[in-house]
Amino acid sequence: MNFAVDSSYLPSTILGNQPEAIKAAYKKDLNTYKGKFLLDSLVVSAESFAKAHAYSTLPFNGSKEIRAYAETEFENVCKNDRSAVVEAIKTGKTRAEAVAPYITDEYFDAWFTEVCNQIKILSATK
């Protein structure tokens, strides 16, 4: 708890993430704007987390590699498709004409099938 508050991180336990516990563990100067603002931020964050429904994915064999692949794949497909659209517009196509090949069900289905195949391969190697 002390480490969490001293380093301005929220505690990682439910009990430690209570506003009263955060206030009790907070040792910084409350007479400064920075100190008061930091405490207020931690308390508001804890209250927000208490009201929210958080979730996380369960780890599984290959989950690290699959998450890394998915992150890279999503970023790359967006970057590459955008570049192609920009180039098409430079050659005189309208925006609608330039994006048309990338907004079809067929394009999405082909991309999604490839992603699923890659994930199957990654999960089979673990």
Tab-separated table of N, CA, C and O in Angstrom:
chain	number	residue	atom	x	y	z
A	1	MET	N	0.832	-1.190	0.000
A	1	MET	CA	0.000	0.000	0.000
A	1	MET	C	0.872	1.247	0.000
A	1	MET	O	0.631	2.162	-0.789
A	2	ASN	N	1.876	1.277	0.866
A	2	ASN	CA	2.750	2.451	0.923
A	2	ASN	C	3.485	2.660	-0.397
A	2	ASN	O	3.589	3.778	-0.884
A	3	PHE	N	4.000	1.552	-0.965
A	3	PHE	CA	4.683	1.680	-2.253
A	3	PHE	C	3.733	2.228	-3.312
A	3	PHE	O	4.096	3.117	-4.079
A	4	ALA	N	2.535	1.690	-3.366
A	4	ALA	CA	1.566	2.116	-4.379
A	4	ALA	C	1.306	3.612	-4.280
A	4	ALA	O	1.376	4.337	-5.273
A	5	VAL	N	1.020	4.071	-3.097
A	5	VAL	CA	0.693	5.491	-2.922
A	5	VAL	C	1.932	6.366	-3.117
A	5	VAL	O	1.866	7.408	-3.767
A	6	ASP	N	3.090	5.942	-2.583
A	6	ASP	CA	4.313	6.731	-2.740
A	6	ASP	C	4.730	6.865	-4.195
A	6	ASP	O	5.303	7.874	-4.596
A	7	SER	N	4.450	5.843	-4.985
A	7	SER	CA	4.837	5.880	-6.390
A	7	SER	C	3.709	6.389	-7.293
A	7	SER	O	3.842	6.411	-8.496
A	8	SER	N	2.599	6.776	-6.683
A	8	SER	CA	1.434	7.321	-7.396
A	8	SER	C	0.709	6.279	-8.237
A	8	SER	O	0.015	6.611	-9.188
A	9	TYR	N	0.872	5.022	-7.891
A	9	TYR	CA	0.113	3.946	-8.523
A	9	TYR	C	-1.046	3.575	-7.622
A	9	TYR	O	-0.960	3.691	-6.407
A	10	LEU	N	-2.097	3.087	-8.245
A	10	LEU	CA	-3.199	2.590	-7.437
A	10	LEU	C	-2.831	1.221	-6.879
A	10	LEU	O	-2.142	0.445	-7.541
A	11	PRO	N	-3.258	0.909	-5.680
A	11	PRO	CA	-2.994	-0.409	-5.113
A	11	PRO	C	-3.604	-1.510	-5.982
A	11	PRO	O	-4.573	-1.290	-6.702
A	12	SER	N	-3.045	-2.694	-5.868
A	12	SER	CA	-3.508	-3.781	-6.726
A	12	SER	C	-4.468	-4.736	-6.022
A	12	SER	O	-4.862	-5.737	-6.585
A	13	THR	N	-4.854	-4.424	-4.793
A	13	THR	CA	-5.831	-5.262	-4.106
A	13	THR	C	-7.126	-4.490	-3.930
A	13	THR	O	-7.150	-3.264	-3.929
A	14	ILE	N	-8.211	-5.219	-3.762
A	14	ILE	CA	-9.512	-4.575	-3.575
A	14	ILE	C	-9.518	-3.780	-2.274
A	14	ILE	O	-9.957	-2.627	-2.247
A	15	LEU	N	-9.012	-4.378	-1.195
A	15	LEU	CA	-9.002	-3.662	0.086
A	15	LEU	C	-8.113	-2.424	0.035
A	15	LEU	O	-8.449	-1.385	0.590
A	16	GLY	N	-6.964	-2.547	-0.619
A	16	GLY	CA	-6.057	-1.405	-0.710
A	16	GLY	C	-6.558	-0.315	-1.613
A	16	GLY	O	-6.123	0.830	-1.526
A	17	ASN	N	-7.484	-0.635	-2.471
A	17	ASN	CA	-7.985	0.329	-3.436
A	17	ASN	C	-9.226	1.067	-2.924
A	17	ASN	O	-10.037	1.544	-3.703
A	18	GLN	N	-9.369	1.147	-1.638
A	18	GLN	CA	-10.469	1.884	-1.013
A	18	GLN	C	-9.993	3.302	-0.710
A	18	GLN	O	-8.865	3.501	-0.253
A	19	PRO	N	-10.826	4.309	-0.952
A	19	PRO	CA	-10.420	5.689	-0.693
A	19	PRO	C	-9.863	5.902	0.722
A	19	PRO	O	-8.853	6.603	0.897
A	20	GLU	N	-10.473	5.278	1.735
A	20	GLU	CA	-10.001	5.467	3.108
A	20	GLU	C	-8.592	4.907	3.285
A	20	GLU	O	-7.759	5.497	3.963
A	21	ALA	N	-8.333	3.752	2.681
A	21	ALA	CA	-7.005	3.136	2.784
A	21	ALA	C	-5.958	3.985	2.074
A	21	ALA	O	-4.835	4.139	2.560
A	22	ILE	N	-6.325	4.538	0.932
A	22	ILE	CA	-5.399	5.393	0.181
A	22	ILE	C	-5.085	6.642	0.997
A	22	ILE	O	-3.923	7.037	1.144
A	23	LYS	N	-6.110	7.270	1.558
A	23	LYS	CA	-5.896	8.471	2.368
A	23	LYS	C	-5.022	8.180	3.578
A	23	LYS	O	-4.141	8.964	3.936
A	24	ALA	N	-5.229	7.035	4.215
A	24	ALA	CA	-4.451	6.673	5.395
A	24	ALA	C	-2.984	6.433	5.050
A	24	ALA	O	-2.090	6.751	5.845
A	25	ALA	N	-2.709	5.882	3.881
A	25	ALA	CA	-1.336	5.564	3.500
A	25	ALA	C	-0.614	6.742	2.857
A	25	ALA	O	0.610	6.732	2.748
A	26	TYR	N	-1.335	7.760	2.468
A	26	TYR	CA	-0.754	8.894	1.751
A	26	TYR	C	0.082	9.740	2.703
A	26	TYR	O	-0.414	10.244	3.701
A	27	LYS	N	1.370	9.909	2.389
A	27	LYS	CA	2.284	10.626	3.284
A	27	LYS	C	2.814	11.929	2.688
A	27	LYS	O	3.634	12.582	3.293
A	28	LYS	N	2.359	12.286	1.508
A	28	LYS	CA	2.871	13.495	0.868
A	28	LYS	C	2.204	14.735	1.458
A	28	LYS	O	1.168	14.658	2.102
A	29	ASP	N	2.804	15.857	1.201
A	29	ASP	CA	2.359	17.123	1.776
A	29	ASP	C	1.033	17.563	1.164
A	29	ASP	O	0.949	17.850	-0.024
A	30	LEU	N	0.001	17.625	1.992
A	30	LEU	CA	-1.318	18.048	1.519
A	30	LEU	C	-1.458	19.562	1.476
A	30	LEU	O	-2.499	20.080	1.088
A	31	ASN	N	-0.409	20.280	1.873
A	31	ASN	CA	-0.444	21.742	1.836
A	31	ASN	C	-0.029	22.285	0.473
A	31	ASN	O	-0.095	23.484	0.246
A	32	THR	N	0.418	21.403	-0.415
A	32	THR	CA	0.780	21.843	-1.759
A	32	THR	C	-0.311	21.407	-2.730
A	32	THR	O	-1.016	20.428	-2.497
A	33	TYR	N	-0.436	22.153	-3.815
A	33	TYR	CA	-1.408	21.779	-4.842
A	33	TYR	C	-1.080	20.405	-5.401
A	33	TYR	O	-1.964	19.590	-5.637
A	34	LYS	N	0.210	20.170	-5.627
A	34	LYS	CA	0.632	18.887	-6.195
A	34	LYS	C	0.244	17.733	-5.278
A	34	LYS	O	-0.323	16.734	-5.722
A	35	GLY	N	0.531	17.869	-3.991
A	35	GLY	CA	0.215	16.807	-3.038
A	35	GLY	C	-1.277	16.555	-2.941
A	35	GLY	O	-1.736	15.413	-2.958
A	36	LYS	N	-2.040	17.639	-2.845
A	36	LYS	CA	-3.500	17.498	-2.742
A	36	LYS	C	-4.078	16.938	-4.034
A	36	LYS	O	-4.929	16.058	-4.003
A	37	PHE	N	-3.598	17.433	-5.187
A	37	PHE	CA	-4.092	16.959	-6.476
A	37	PHE	C	-3.799	15.473	-6.659
A	37	PHE	O	-4.647	14.722	-7.131
A	38	LEU	N	-2.615	15.052	-6.262
A	38	LEU	CA	-2.248	13.648	-6.408
A	38	LEU	C	-3.148	12.757	-5.557
A	38	LEU	O	-3.662	11.742	-6.040
A	39	LEU	N	-3.380	13.137	-4.319
A	39	LEU	CA	-4.272	12.358	-3.461
A	39	LEU	C	-5.682	12.334	-4.041
A	39	LEU	O	-6.305	11.275	-4.122
A	40	ASP	N	-6.166	13.480	-4.452
A	40	ASP	CA	-7.510	13.535	-5.046
A	40	ASP	C	-7.600	12.638	-6.283
A	40	ASP	O	-8.602	11.951	-6.485
A	41	SER	N	-6.559	12.634	-7.098
A	41	SER	CA	-6.544	11.796	-8.300
A	41	SER	C	-6.600	10.319	-7.940
A	41	SER	O	-7.332	9.544	-8.571
A	42	LEU	N	-5.822	9.908	-6.944
A	42	LEU	CA	-5.829	8.511	-6.516
A	42	LEU	C	-7.201	8.116	-5.973
A	42	LEU	O	-7.710	7.030	-6.281
A	43	VAL	N	-7.802	8.987	-5.175
A	43	VAL	CA	-9.106	8.686	-4.591
A	43	VAL	C	-10.188	8.605	-5.675
A	43	VAL	O	-10.996	7.669	-5.695
A	44	VAL	N	-10.194	9.558	-6.600
A	44	VAL	CA	-11.181	9.547	-7.683
A	44	VAL	C	-10.990	8.298	-8.547
A	44	VAL	O	-11.968	7.651	-8.941
A	45	SER	N	-9.756	7.941	-8.824
A	45	SER	CA	-9.497	6.731	-9.616
A	45	SER	C	-10.006	5.492	-8.895
A	45	SER	O	-10.641	4.623	-9.509
A	46	ALA	N	-9.735	5.393	-7.607
A	46	ALA	CA	-10.206	4.241	-6.829
A	46	ALA	C	-11.733	4.178	-6.827
A	46	ALA	O	-12.318	3.100	-6.981
A	47	GLU	N	-12.375	5.315	-6.661
A	47	GLU	CA	-13.841	5.348	-6.682
A	47	GLU	C	-14.378	4.943	-8.056
A	47	GLU	O	-15.372	4.218	-8.149
A	48	SER	N	-13.711	5.381	-9.111
A	48	SER	CA	-14.133	5.018	-10.467
A	48	SER	C	-13.987	3.524	-10.695
A	48	SER	O	-14.869	2.883	-11.267
A	49	PHE	N	-12.868	2.963	-10.252
A	49	PHE	CA	-12.661	1.520	-10.402
A	49	PHE	C	-13.695	0.733	-9.622
A	49	PHE	O	-14.146	-0.326	-10.061
A	50	ALA	N	-14.069	1.245	-8.459
A	50	ALA	CA	-15.043	0.532	-7.627
A	50	ALA	C	-16.410	0.457	-8.319
A	50	ALA	O	-17.151	-0.500	-8.125
A	51	LYS	N	-16.728	1.446	-9.134
A	51	LYS	CA	-18.019	1.486	-9.814
A	51	LYS	C	-17.994	0.784	-11.171
A	51	LYS	O	-19.032	0.482	-11.727
A	52	ALA	N	-16.796	0.544	-11.683
A	52	ALA	CA	-16.666	-0.022	-13.027
A	52	ALA	C	-16.644	-1.543	-12.986
A	52	ALA	O	-16.408	-2.151	-11.947
A	53	HIS	N	-16.914	-2.129	-14.118
A	53	HIS	CA	-16.816	-3.574	-14.276
A	53	HIS	C	-15.554	-3.855	-15.081
A	53	HIS	O	-15.541	-3.699	-16.292
A	54	ALA	N	-14.503	-4.226	-14.390
A	54	ALA	CA	-13.232	-4.498	-15.054
A	54	ALA	C	-13.160	-5.965	-15.453
A	54	ALA	O	-13.844	-6.809	-14.886
A	55	TYR	N	-12.355	-6.243	-16.425
A	55	TYR	CA	-12.154	-7.626	-16.844
A	55	TYR	C	-10.729	-7.774	-17.346
A	55	TYR	O	-10.055	-6.797	-17.658
A	56	SER	N	-10.284	-8.964	-17.403
A	56	SER	CA	-9.009	-9.270	-18.031
A	56	SER	C	-9.133	-10.629	-18.689
A	56	SER	O	-9.982	-11.436	-18.322
A	57	THR	N	-8.300	-10.838	-19.658
A	57	THR	CA	-8.329	-12.132	-20.326
A	57	THR	C	-7.469	-13.108	-19.538
A	57	THR	O	-6.466	-12.725	-18.942
A	58	LEU	N	-7.881	-14.339	-19.540
A	58	LEU	CA	-7.110	-15.366	-18.862
A	58	LEU	C	-5.925	-15.758	-19.735
A	58	LEU	O	-6.050	-15.845	-20.958
A	59	PRO	N	-4.777	-15.992	-19.119
A	59	PRO	CA	-3.631	-16.442	-19.915
A	59	PRO	C	-3.854	-17.864	-20.419
A	59	PRO	O	-4.587	-18.640	-19.808
A	60	PHE	N	-3.253	-18.180	-21.524
A	60	PHE	CA	-3.324	-19.518	-22.094
A	60	PHE	C	-2.025	-19.755	-22.849
A	60	PHE	O	-1.249	-18.821	-23.073
A	61	ASN	N	-1.775	-20.979	-23.230
A	61	ASN	CA	-0.555	-21.281	-23.972
A	61	ASN	C	-0.502	-20.461	-25.247
A	61	ASN	O	-1.414	-20.517	-26.062
A	62	GLY	N	0.556	-19.689	-25.385
A	62	GLY	CA	0.727	-18.851	-26.563
A	62	GLY	C	0.053	-17.500	-26.471
A	62	GLY	O	0.095	-16.731	-27.429
A	63	SER	N	-0.561	-17.178	-25.346
A	63	SER	CA	-1.310	-15.916	-25.263
A	63	SER	C	-0.413	-14.703	-25.467
A	63	SER	O	-0.820	-13.743	-26.114
A	64	LYS	N	0.795	-14.745	-24.960
A	64	LYS	CA	1.703	-13.599	-25.121
A	64	LYS	C	2.030	-13.377	-26.595
A	64	LYS	O	1.951	-12.256	-27.102
A	65	GLU	N	2.353	-14.455	-27.289
A	65	GLU	CA	2.690	-14.353	-28.706
A	65	GLU	C	1.476	-13.947	-29.546
A	65	GLU	O	1.597	-13.147	-30.477
A	66	ILE	N	0.321	-14.479	-29.200
A	66	ILE	CA	-0.889	-14.145	-29.950
A	66	ILE	C	-1.263	-12.684	-29.741
A	66	ILE	O	-1.625	-11.978	-30.682
A	67	ARG	N	-1.147	-12.198	-28.512
A	67	ARG	CA	-1.442	-10.776	-28.267
A	67	ARG	C	-0.469	-9.886	-29.026
A	67	ARG	O	-0.855	-8.864	-29.592
A	68	ALA	N	0.812	-10.261	-29.026
A	68	ALA	CA	1.810	-9.474	-29.757
A	68	ALA	C	1.510	-9.488	-31.255
A	68	ALA	O	1.584	-8.447	-31.926
A	69	TYR	N	1.164	-10.665	-31.781
A	69	TYR	CA	0.806	-10.762	-33.197
A	69	TYR	C	-0.406	-9.884	-33.513
A	69	TYR	O	-0.401	-9.128	-34.490
A	70	ALA	N	-1.448	-9.999	-32.695
A	70	ALA	CA	-2.666	-9.239	-32.949
A	70	ALA	C	-2.393	-7.740	-32.923
A	70	ALA	O	-2.867	-6.997	-33.796
A	71	GLU	N	-1.639	-7.294	-31.944
A	71	GLU	CA	-1.315	-5.862	-31.856
A	71	GLU	C	-0.582	-5.397	-33.106
A	71	GLU	O	-0.929	-4.378	-33.703
A	72	THR	N	0.420	-6.140	-33.514
A	72	THR	CA	1.197	-5.781	-34.697
A	72	THR	C	0.351	-5.865	-35.958
A	72	THR	O	0.393	-4.979	-36.809
A	73	GLU	N	-0.440	-6.926	-36.074
A	73	GLU	CA	-1.280	-7.107	-37.256
A	73	GLU	C	-2.292	-5.971	-37.396
A	73	GLU	O	-2.465	-5.407	-38.480
A	74	PHE	N	-2.964	-5.616	-36.323
A	74	PHE	CA	-3.964	-4.546	-36.391
A	74	PHE	C	-3.317	-3.222	-36.780
A	74	PHE	O	-3.846	-2.477	-37.606
A	75	GLU	N	-2.173	-2.942	-36.185
A	75	GLU	CA	-1.479	-1.695	-36.508
A	75	GLU	C	-1.029	-1.698	-37.969
A	75	GLU	O	-1.209	-0.717	-38.689
A	76	ASN	N	-0.460	-2.812	-38.411
A	76	ASN	CA	0.046	-2.886	-39.778
A	76	ASN	C	-1.053	-2.793	-40.825
A	76	ASN	O	-0.892	-2.117	-41.836
A	77	VAL	N	-2.159	-3.483	-40.605
A	77	VAL	CA	-3.223	-3.445	-41.611
A	77	VAL	C	-3.788	-2.024	-41.720
A	77	VAL	O	-4.060	-1.539	-42.829
A	78	CYS	N	-3.915	-1.346	-40.604
A	78	CYS	CA	-4.413	0.040	-40.649
A	78	CYS	C	-3.421	0.950	-41.374
A	78	CYS	O	-3.813	1.750	-42.233
A	79	LYS	N	-2.152	0.816	-41.032
A	79	LYS	CA	-1.121	1.657	-41.644
A	79	LYS	C	-1.016	1.384	-43.144
A	79	LYS	O	-0.985	2.318	-43.951
A	80	ASN	N	-0.990	0.117	-43.515
A	80	ASN	CA	-0.838	-0.236	-44.934
A	80	ASN	C	-2.061	0.157	-45.755
A	80	ASN	O	-1.923	0.681	-46.868
A	81	ASP	N	-3.237	-0.096	-45.221
A	81	ASP	CA	-4.447	0.271	-45.959
A	81	ASP	C	-4.565	1.784	-46.099
A	81	ASP	O	-4.952	2.291	-47.152
A	82	ARG	N	-4.218	2.505	-45.053
A	82	ARG	CA	-4.269	3.968	-45.128
A	82	ARG	C	-3.295	4.484	-46.194
A	82	ARG	O	-3.628	5.361	-46.979
A	83	SER	N	-2.084	3.916	-46.202
A	83	SER	CA	-1.102	4.326	-47.209
A	83	SER	C	-1.621	4.083	-48.616
A	83	SER	O	-1.448	4.922	-49.508
A	84	ALA	N	-2.265	2.945	-48.820
A	84	ALA	CA	-2.815	2.634	-50.137
A	84	ALA	C	-3.929	3.610	-50.519
A	84	ALA	O	-4.018	4.039	-51.672
A	85	VAL	N	-4.753	3.972	-49.548
A	85	VAL	CA	-5.826	4.936	-49.811
A	85	VAL	C	-5.240	6.307	-50.156
A	85	VAL	O	-5.670	6.956	-51.121
A	86	VAL	N	-4.256	6.736	-49.401
A	86	VAL	CA	-3.619	8.037	-49.667
A	86	VAL	C	-3.007	8.039	-51.071
A	86	VAL	O	-3.156	9.008	-51.829
A	87	GLU	N	-2.331	6.962	-51.426
A	87	GLU	CA	-1.726	6.874	-52.766
A	87	GLU	C	-2.798	6.894	-53.854
A	87	GLU	O	-2.624	7.539	-54.890
A	88	ALA	N	-3.893	6.193	-53.626
A	88	ALA	CA	-4.969	6.175	-54.621
A	88	ALA	C	-5.555	7.571	-54.814
A	88	ALA	O	-5.865	7.968	-55.949
A	89	ILE	N	-5.694	8.308	-53.730
A	89	ILE	CA	-6.218	9.678	-53.824
A	89	ILE	C	-5.237	10.562	-54.592
A	89	ILE	O	-5.644	11.390	-55.414
A	90	LYS	N	-3.941	10.354	-54.373
A	90	LYS	CA	-2.920	11.133	-55.089
A	90	LYS	C	-2.972	10.885	-56.596
A	90	LYS	O	-2.600	11.751	-57.381
A	91	THR	N	-3.415	9.697	-56.983
A	91	THR	CA	-3.490	9.376	-58.419
A	91	THR	C	-4.786	9.861	-59.057
A	91	THR	O	-5.019	9.609	-60.233
A	92	GLY	N	-5.645	10.512	-58.249
A	92	GLY	CA	-6.854	11.101	-58.813
A	92	GLY	C	-8.156	10.443	-58.405
A	92	GLY	O	-9.222	10.911	-58.803
A	93	LYS	N	-8.100	9.369	-57.650
A	93	LYS	CA	-9.343	8.742	-57.216
A	93	LYS	C	-9.997	9.598	-56.136
A	93	LYS	O	-9.326	10.290	-55.375
A	94	THR	N	-11.324	9.513	-56.066
A	94	THR	CA	-12.028	10.184	-54.984
A	94	THR	C	-11.788	9.391	-53.701
A	94	THR	O	-11.362	8.226	-53.747
A	95	ARG	N	-12.109	9.994	-52.582
A	95	ARG	CA	-11.949	9.282	-51.305
A	95	ARG	C	-12.804	8.013	-51.299
A	95	ARG	O	-12.358	6.950	-50.883
A	96	ALA	N	-14.033	8.126	-51.772
A	96	ALA	CA	-14.935	6.973	-51.812
A	96	ALA	C	-14.360	5.858	-52.680
A	96	ALA	O	-14.422	4.673	-52.322
A	97	GLU	N	-13.792	6.211	-53.826
A	97	GLU	CA	-13.183	5.212	-54.703
A	97	GLU	C	-11.948	4.586	-54.054
A	97	GLU	O	-11.718	3.384	-54.176
A	98	ALA	N	-11.187	5.403	-53.354
A	98	ALA	CA	-9.943	4.926	-52.741
A	98	ALA	C	-10.198	3.962	-51.585
A	98	ALA	O	-9.460	2.997	-51.407
A	99	VAL	N	-11.240	4.203	-50.811
A	99	VAL	CA	-11.512	3.331	-49.666
A	99	VAL	C	-12.371	2.124	-50.033
A	99	VAL	O	-12.428	1.150	-49.282
A	100	ALA	N	-13.015	2.166	-51.171
A	100	ALA	CA	-13.959	1.120	-51.560
A	100	ALA	C	-13.404	-0.306	-51.426
A	100	ALA	O	-14.100	-1.179	-50.907
A	101	PRO	N	-12.176	-0.590	-51.856
A	101	PRO	CA	-11.690	-1.970	-51.742
A	101	PRO	C	-11.512	-2.444	-50.290
A	101	PRO	O	-11.473	-3.649	-50.043
A	102	TYR	N	-11.420	-1.524	-49.361
A	102	TYR	CA	-11.097	-1.875	-47.966
A	102	TYR	C	-12.305	-1.930	-47.047
A	102	TYR	O	-12.166	-2.246	-45.863
A	103	ILE	N	-13.485	-1.629	-47.573
A	103	ILE	CA	-14.666	-1.587	-46.702
A	103	ILE	C	-15.723	-2.604	-47.105
A	103	ILE	O	-16.895	-2.467	-46.754
A	104	THR	N	-15.289	-3.628	-47.772
A	104	THR	CA	-16.233	-4.670	-48.190
A	104	THR	C	-16.220	-5.829	-47.198
A	104	THR	O	-15.232	-6.034	-46.474
A	105	ASP	N	-17.289	-6.572	-47.168
A	105	ASP	CA	-17.339	-7.782	-46.343
A	105	ASP	C	-16.286	-8.780	-46.792
A	105	ASP	O	-15.662	-9.455	-45.970
A	106	GLU	N	-16.070	-8.880	-48.090
A	106	GLU	CA	-15.097	-9.829	-48.621
A	106	GLU	C	-13.689	-9.496	-48.132
A	106	GLU	O	-12.927	-10.393	-47.760
A	107	TYR	N	-13.338	-8.217	-48.156
A	107	TYR	CA	-12.015	-7.803	-47.684
A	107	TYR	C	-11.856	-8.145	-46.203
A	107	TYR	O	-10.855	-8.726	-45.788
A	108	PHE	N	-12.865	-7.797	-45.410
A	108	PHE	CA	-12.804	-8.095	-43.979
A	108	PHE	C	-12.723	-9.597	-43.738
A	108	PHE	O	-11.903	-10.057	-42.946
A	109	ASP	N	-13.564	-10.361	-44.415
A	109	ASP	CA	-13.580	-11.810	-44.211
A	109	ASP	C	-12.234	-12.437	-44.557
A	109	ASP	O	-11.755	-13.329	-43.846
A	110	ALA	N	-11.618	-12.001	-45.636
A	110	ALA	CA	-10.305	-12.538	-46.021
A	110	ALA	C	-9.258	-12.193	-44.971
A	110	ALA	O	-8.452	-13.049	-44.567
A	111	TRP	N	-9.271	-10.945	-44.524
A	111	TRP	CA	-8.322	-10.526	-43.483
A	111	TRP	C	-8.568	-11.301	-42.194
A	111	TRP	O	-7.634	-11.811	-41.580
A	112	PHE	N	-9.812	-11.422	-41.784
A	112	PHE	CA	-10.145	-12.101	-40.538
A	112	PHE	C	-9.770	-13.582	-40.597
A	112	PHE	O	-9.249	-14.146	-39.632
A	113	THR	N	-9.994	-14.200	-41.731
A	113	THR	CA	-9.616	-15.603	-41.909
A	113	THR	C	-8.112	-15.764	-41.764
A	113	THR	O	-7.635	-16.701	-41.104
A	114	GLU	N	-7.354	-14.861	-42.351
A	114	GLU	CA	-5.892	-14.923	-42.238
A	114	GLU	C	-5.448	-14.732	-40.791
A	114	GLU	O	-4.562	-15.439	-40.303
A	115	VAL	N	-6.052	-13.794	-40.079
A	115	VAL	CA	-5.725	-13.587	-38.660
A	115	VAL	C	-6.023	-14.855	-37.863
A	115	VAL	O	-5.196	-15.312	-37.064
A	116	CYS	N	-7.173	-15.438	-38.088
A	116	CYS	CA	-7.541	-16.674	-37.372
A	116	CYS	C	-6.563	-17.797	-37.684
A	116	CYS	O	-6.161	-18.552	-36.786
A	117	ASN	N	-6.152	-17.921	-38.944
A	117	ASN	CA	-5.187	-18.952	-39.315
A	117	ASN	C	-3.852	-18.736	-38.615
A	117	ASN	O	-3.236	-19.688	-38.127
A	118	GLN	N	-3.399	-17.504	-38.557
A	118	GLN	CA	-2.135	-17.210	-37.882
A	118	GLN	C	-2.225	-17.506	-36.385
A	118	GLN	O	-1.279	-18.026	-35.786
A	119	ILE	N	-3.363	-17.186	-35.789
A	119	ILE	CA	-3.550	-17.465	-34.364
A	119	ILE	C	-3.564	-18.971	-34.122
A	119	ILE	O	-2.975	-19.460	-33.146
A	120	LYS	N	-4.184	-19.731	-35.007
A	120	LYS	CA	-4.172	-21.186	-34.870
A	120	LYS	C	-2.749	-21.722	-34.941
A	120	LYS	O	-2.364	-22.603	-34.187
A	121	ILE	N	-1.971	-21.183	-35.859
A	121	ILE	CA	-0.576	-21.616	-35.997
A	121	ILE	C	0.203	-21.277	-34.725
A	121	ILE	O	0.951	-22.109	-34.203
A	122	LEU	N	0.039	-20.068	-34.219
A	122	LEU	CA	0.755	-19.659	-33.005
A	122	LEU	C	0.338	-20.487	-31.809
A	122	LEU	O	1.177	-20.856	-30.980
A	123	SER	N	-0.935	-20.774	-31.685
A	123	SER	CA	-1.382	-21.549	-30.525
A	123	SER	C	-0.983	-23.017	-30.646
A	123	SER	O	-0.812	-23.699	-29.643
A	124	ALA	N	-0.788	-23.521	-31.857
A	124	ALA	CA	-0.376	-24.916	-32.042
A	124	ALA	C	1.094	-25.116	-31.712
A	124	ALA	O	1.508	-26.220	-31.381
A	125	THR	N	1.870	-24.043	-31.791
A	125	THR	CA	3.315	-24.164	-31.528
A	125	THR	C	3.622	-24.091	-30.043
A	125	THR	O	4.759	-24.278	-29.652
A	126	LYS	N	2.656	-23.828	-29.214
A	126	LYS	CA	2.891	-23.702	-27.761
A	126	LYS	C	2.453	-24.933	-27.032
A	126	LYS	O	1.576	-25.618	-27.287
